[in-house]
Short mmCIF file of C-alpha atoms and ligand atoms in Angstrom, two decimals:
data_model
loop_
_atom_site.label_atom_id
_atom_site.label_comp_id
_atom_site.label_asym_id
_atom_site.label_seq_id
_atom_site.Cartn_x
_atom_site.Cartn_y
_atom_site.Cartn_z
CA MET A 1 -157.68 -71.17 38.26
CA ARG A 2 -154.43 -70.46 36.29
CA ILE A 3 -151.74 -72.91 36.51
CA ASP A 4 -148.25 -71.97 34.66
CA ILE A 5 -145.83 -75.49 34.45
CA PHE A 6 -142.58 -74.05 34.02
CA CYS A 7 -140.26 -77.53 33.10
CA LEU A 8 -137.48 -78.72 30.34
CA PHE A 9 -139.57 -81.10 28.45
CA PRO A 10 -143.06 -79.61 27.64
CA GLU A 11 -144.25 -82.15 25.56
CA MET A 12 -144.90 -84.53 27.75
CA PHE A 13 -147.98 -82.92 29.81
CA ALA A 14 -150.02 -82.92 26.20
CA SER A 15 -152.02 -86.26 27.12
CA PRO A 16 -152.07 -86.63 30.28
CA PHE A 17 -153.65 -82.64 29.86
CA SER A 18 -155.48 -83.71 26.48
CA GLN A 19 -157.92 -86.44 28.42
CA SER A 20 -160.59 -86.86 31.32
CA ILE A 21 -161.33 -84.18 33.48
CA ILE A 22 -158.64 -81.89 33.07
CA LYS A 23 -159.44 -81.44 29.94
CA ARG A 24 -163.15 -80.63 30.47
CA ALA A 25 -162.15 -78.66 33.15
CA LYS A 26 -159.95 -76.87 30.46
CA GLU A 27 -162.91 -76.73 27.59
CA ARG A 28 -165.41 -75.69 30.61
CA GLY A 29 -162.96 -72.78 31.85
CA LEU A 30 -162.71 -73.46 34.61
CA VAL A 31 -159.13 -73.60 34.41
CA ASP A 32 -156.27 -72.31 32.19
CA ILE A 33 -153.12 -74.26 33.00
CA GLU A 34 -149.93 -72.88 30.73
CA ILE A 35 -147.25 -74.43 29.12
CA HIS A 36 -143.37 -72.54 29.94
CA ASN A 37 -139.46 -74.12 28.17
CA ILE A 38 -137.24 -73.01 30.45
CA ARG A 39 -135.15 -73.15 28.08
CA ASP A 40 -136.74 -70.21 26.00
CA TYR A 41 -135.33 -67.54 28.70
CA THR A 42 -131.49 -68.82 27.68
CA HIS A 43 -129.88 -66.62 25.67
CA ASP A 44 -125.91 -68.16 24.34
CA LYS A 45 -126.16 -70.34 21.14
CA HIS A 46 -126.76 -73.69 22.67
CA HIS A 47 -129.31 -73.02 24.77
CA THR A 48 -127.96 -74.45 28.30
CA VAL A 49 -129.49 -74.59 30.43
CA ASP A 50 -127.33 -77.14 33.20
CA ASP A 51 -123.78 -76.11 34.19
CA TYR A 52 -121.33 -78.58 36.28
CA SER A 53 -121.52 -78.42 40.48
CA TYR A 54 -119.39 -76.43 41.97
CA GLY A 55 -117.28 -78.08 44.29
CA GLY A 56 -117.38 -81.07 41.82
CA GLY A 57 -119.19 -84.40 42.16
CA PRO A 58 -121.18 -86.49 39.90
CA GLY A 59 -124.07 -84.55 37.60
CA MET A 60 -125.01 -81.13 36.46
CA VAL A 61 -126.67 -78.60 38.56
CA LEU A 62 -129.63 -76.68 36.42
CA LYS A 63 -128.98 -72.90 36.03
CA PRO A 64 -130.24 -70.00 38.31
CA GLU A 65 -130.40 -67.81 34.83
CA PRO A 66 -133.19 -69.08 32.80
CA VAL A 67 -135.50 -70.43 36.27
CA PHE A 68 -135.38 -66.63 37.60
CA GLU A 69 -135.93 -65.15 34.18
CA ALA A 70 -138.51 -67.89 33.11
CA VAL A 71 -140.99 -67.68 36.87
CA GLU A 72 -140.76 -63.25 36.43
CA ALA A 73 -141.67 -62.70 32.52
CA VAL A 74 -144.73 -64.59 33.00
CA LYS A 75 -145.21 -63.06 36.62
CA GLN A 76 -144.44 -58.74 34.74
CA GLN A 77 -147.76 -59.77 32.46
CA LEU A 78 -150.30 -60.73 36.30
CA SER A 79 -151.57 -58.39 37.66
CA VAL A 80 -152.05 -60.41 40.83
CA THR A 81 -148.32 -60.55 42.81
CA GLU A 82 -149.02 -62.48 45.89
CA ILE A 83 -148.41 -66.30 43.85
CA PRO A 84 -147.50 -68.97 44.98
CA ILE A 85 -144.79 -70.09 42.97
CA ILE A 86 -143.70 -74.80 44.22
CA LEU A 87 -140.70 -76.17 43.81
CA LEU A 88 -141.52 -80.04 43.09
CA THR A 89 -138.16 -81.91 44.52
CA PRO A 90 -138.19 -84.95 46.63
CA GLN A 91 -137.56 -82.73 48.90
CA GLY A 92 -140.16 -80.91 49.84
CA ARG A 93 -143.00 -81.93 52.24
CA LEU A 94 -145.44 -84.88 51.06
CA PHE A 95 -148.30 -83.73 49.04
CA ASN A 96 -151.35 -85.61 50.30
CA GLN A 97 -155.31 -84.30 49.98
CA GLN A 98 -155.14 -81.81 52.59
CA VAL A 99 -152.38 -79.77 50.39
CA ALA A 100 -154.13 -80.42 47.08
CA GLN A 101 -156.94 -78.60 49.32
CA GLU A 102 -155.22 -76.45 49.62
CA LEU A 103 -154.00 -74.95 47.06
CA ALA A 104 -157.29 -75.94 45.16
CA ARG A 105 -157.90 -72.18 47.17
CA PHE A 106 -155.74 -69.85 45.25
CA PRO A 107 -156.21 -68.51 41.97
CA HIS A 108 -153.39 -69.00 40.34
CA LEU A 109 -149.94 -71.40 41.01
CA ILE A 110 -147.07 -70.87 38.94
CA LEU A 111 -144.84 -75.02 39.85
CA ILE A 112 -141.05 -75.57 39.28
CA CYS A 113 -140.31 -79.21 37.75
CA GLY A 114 -136.06 -79.55 38.43
CA HIS A 115 -134.31 -82.01 36.19
CA TYR A 116 -131.19 -83.58 36.06
CA GLU A 117 -128.99 -84.72 39.18
CA GLY A 118 -129.55 -80.57 40.73
CA LEU A 119 -131.03 -77.39 40.29
CA ASP A 120 -129.37 -73.87 41.86
CA GLU A 121 -129.83 -73.74 45.45
CA ARG A 122 -130.82 -69.94 45.28
CA VAL A 123 -134.14 -70.89 43.39
CA ARG A 124 -134.78 -72.36 45.82
CA GLU A 125 -133.94 -69.66 48.82
CA TYR A 126 -134.67 -66.72 46.92
CA LEU A 127 -137.43 -67.88 43.97
CA SER A 128 -139.97 -70.07 45.47
CA SER A 129 -142.24 -69.90 48.45
CA ASP A 130 -142.99 -74.15 48.84
CA GLU A 131 -141.65 -77.03 48.48
CA ILE A 132 -143.29 -80.32 47.48
CA SER A 133 -142.68 -83.83 47.11
CA ILE A 134 -145.58 -86.04 46.13
CA GLY A 135 -143.53 -89.32 48.04
CA ASP A 136 -140.06 -90.48 49.08
CA TYR A 137 -138.24 -91.94 46.01
CA VAL A 138 -136.96 -89.63 43.28
CA LEU A 139 -138.44 -89.37 39.87
CA SER A 140 -136.46 -87.97 37.21
CA GLY A 141 -138.18 -84.97 36.63
CA GLY A 142 -140.68 -82.92 38.03
CA GLU A 143 -143.33 -83.02 35.06
CA LEU A 144 -144.66 -86.07 36.64
CA ALA A 145 -144.99 -84.39 40.26
CA ALA A 146 -146.06 -81.25 38.42
CA MET A 147 -149.71 -83.47 36.08
CA VAL A 148 -149.85 -85.61 39.57
CA ILE A 149 -151.22 -82.15 41.54
CA VAL A 150 -152.86 -80.90 39.33
CA ASP A 151 -154.97 -83.55 38.78
CA ALA A 152 -155.34 -83.61 42.76
CA ILE A 153 -155.89 -80.20 42.33
CA VAL A 154 -158.02 -79.49 39.36
CA ARG A 155 -161.08 -82.34 40.29
CA LEU A 156 -161.71 -80.15 43.63
CA ILE A 157 -162.74 -77.10 41.36
CA PRO A 158 -166.18 -76.93 41.48
CA GLY A 159 -167.82 -78.18 38.59
CA ALA A 160 -165.11 -79.84 37.41
CA LEU A 161 -165.95 -83.38 38.28
CA GLY A 162 -169.56 -84.63 36.77
CA SER A 163 -171.23 -85.06 40.76
CA GLN A 164 -170.49 -81.98 43.48
CA SER A 165 -170.77 -84.78 45.62
CA SER A 166 -168.13 -87.09 44.59
CA PRO A 167 -165.15 -85.38 46.45
CA SER A 168 -165.78 -84.85 49.72
CA SER A 169 -166.66 -89.43 49.62
CA ASP A 170 -163.28 -89.66 48.02
CA SER A 171 -160.45 -91.19 50.17
CA TYR A 172 -158.37 -89.63 52.30
CA SER A 173 -160.90 -87.32 52.52
CA ASN A 174 -162.48 -87.35 54.94
CA GLU A 175 -159.67 -89.04 57.12
CA LEU A 176 -161.57 -92.61 55.56
CA LEU A 177 -160.19 -94.43 53.57
CA GLU A 178 -163.13 -95.41 50.61
CA TYR A 179 -165.90 -98.38 50.97
CA PRO A 180 -166.49 -100.23 48.91
CA GLN A 181 -168.33 -99.95 45.58
CA TYR A 182 -170.54 -102.54 42.94
CA THR A 183 -172.65 -102.01 39.86
CA ARG A 184 -174.01 -104.12 37.27
CA PRO A 185 -173.99 -106.83 36.99
CA GLN A 186 -175.86 -108.39 40.80
CA VAL A 187 -173.68 -111.80 40.64
CA TYR A 188 -170.55 -112.27 38.70
CA ARG A 189 -169.00 -115.20 38.12
CA GLY A 190 -170.82 -116.21 40.84
CA TRP A 191 -170.19 -113.15 43.78
CA ALA A 192 -172.86 -111.16 45.06
CA VAL A 193 -173.25 -107.65 45.76
CA PRO A 194 -174.00 -107.60 49.43
CA PRO A 195 -177.45 -107.70 49.44
CA VAL A 196 -177.75 -104.60 51.67
CA LEU A 197 -176.74 -102.42 48.96
CA LEU A 198 -180.03 -103.62 47.41
CA SER A 199 -182.41 -102.99 50.20
CA GLY A 200 -182.98 -99.70 49.03
CA ASN A 201 -183.11 -98.38 52.93
CA HIS A 202 -180.54 -95.82 52.66
CA GLY A 203 -180.22 -95.57 56.29
CA GLU A 204 -178.73 -98.78 56.75
CA ILE A 205 -177.03 -98.22 53.34
CA ALA A 206 -174.76 -95.09 54.59
CA GLN A 207 -174.03 -97.74 58.19
CA TRP A 208 -173.20 -100.22 56.08
CA ARG A 209 -170.60 -97.97 53.82
CA ARG A 210 -169.93 -96.35 57.40
CA CYS A 211 -168.70 -99.34 58.89
CA GLN A 212 -166.49 -100.48 55.56
CA ALA A 213 -164.93 -97.47 55.49
CA VAL A 214 -163.93 -97.24 58.87
CA LEU A 215 -162.73 -101.29 58.84
CA ARG A 216 -161.59 -101.18 55.76
CA THR A 217 -159.28 -98.20 57.18
CA ALA A 218 -157.83 -99.88 60.48
CA LYS A 219 -156.87 -103.03 58.13
CA ARG A 220 -154.73 -101.25 55.66
CA ARG A 221 -153.90 -97.34 57.23
CA PRO A 222 -154.28 -98.11 60.64
CA GLU A 223 -152.58 -95.44 60.81
CA LEU A 224 -155.27 -92.75 58.87
CA LEU A 225 -157.77 -93.97 61.78
CA ARG A 226 -155.46 -91.52 65.12
CA LYS A 227 -157.07 -88.60 63.26
CA ALA A 228 -160.59 -89.98 62.59
CA THR A 229 -163.75 -89.05 63.91
CA LEU A 230 -164.93 -92.30 65.66
CA SER A 231 -167.73 -92.91 67.57
CA ASP A 232 -167.95 -95.56 69.98
CA LYS A 233 -169.82 -97.91 68.91
CA GLU A 234 -166.98 -97.52 65.96
CA LYS A 235 -163.93 -98.18 68.35
CA LYS A 236 -166.09 -101.17 68.92
CA TRP A 237 -166.50 -102.59 65.31
CA ILE A 238 -163.20 -102.63 64.58
CA SER A 239 -161.80 -104.44 67.66
CA GLU A 240 -164.37 -106.89 66.90
CA ASN A 241 -163.78 -107.28 63.56
CA LEU A 242 -160.70 -106.53 62.15
CA LEU A 243 -159.28 -110.29 62.65
CA SER A 244 -162.00 -111.28 60.92
CA LEU A 245 -161.69 -109.26 57.87
CA LYS A 246 -159.98 -109.54 54.21
N1 ADE B 301 -138.20 -84.23 41.48
C1 ADE B 301 -137.59 -85.53 41.28
N2 ADE B 301 -138.63 -86.53 42.32
C2 ADE B 301 -139.40 -85.61 43.19
C3 ADE B 301 -141.02 -86.32 43.87
N3 ADE B 301 -140.53 -87.38 44.04
N4 ADE B 301 -141.64 -85.18 44.51
C4 ADE B 301 -141.52 -84.12 43.03
N5 ADE B 301 -140.44 -83.58 43.22
C5 ADE B 301 -139.72 -84.81 42.32
#
């Protein structure tokens, strides 16, 4: 997979992209992430990337020319023509695990990070093919949003995680929050690991985990349960146990 990111602050990506899973995926050749500075595609002496807003008002607006030229220059070097060009903006569709899975299927993605108070509308209208927001809050720029999205996508690439079974048991992959997990010591400060997990009975362990995932989701994110497939028995557990669950 290849991901091209266009932004004004390329240095921001150095640390998150050189650690842990993303680092390993890059080293294994599973992903190639190229960061491009939009400022490199300006032509004036001062490398101007923004300008006043037509019609007045506070704040500067990111100019269309360097953004178009940057993306087009990189696209020209590539043989593929149909690449999603995603604009990161609080006005976009909300990012979630399903969107991550959808994007992870593309061999190539282009991400554009907006900055300042705004971005010329023509980028949105004539260059981007999709707009994504990582949540209902406003960041200073799209760089942090791009990092979040890249992280969520890269860990879905086959081989990026140590174990292939890990991504599918994550919270949200199967519409339920994840079940509680424990490791050694068996008793810590008097708090013991649930005995069923030490029983060696894989059937009972699987059932306990499923039950915990269902109850936890019911308690914390009841709206997710509406989309989940539950057995009649599970629906009964929920009504019986909801009040007693912490
Ligand atoms: N840029 C600024 N805020 C953003 C957000 N919430 N999501 C994506 N890009 C953004």
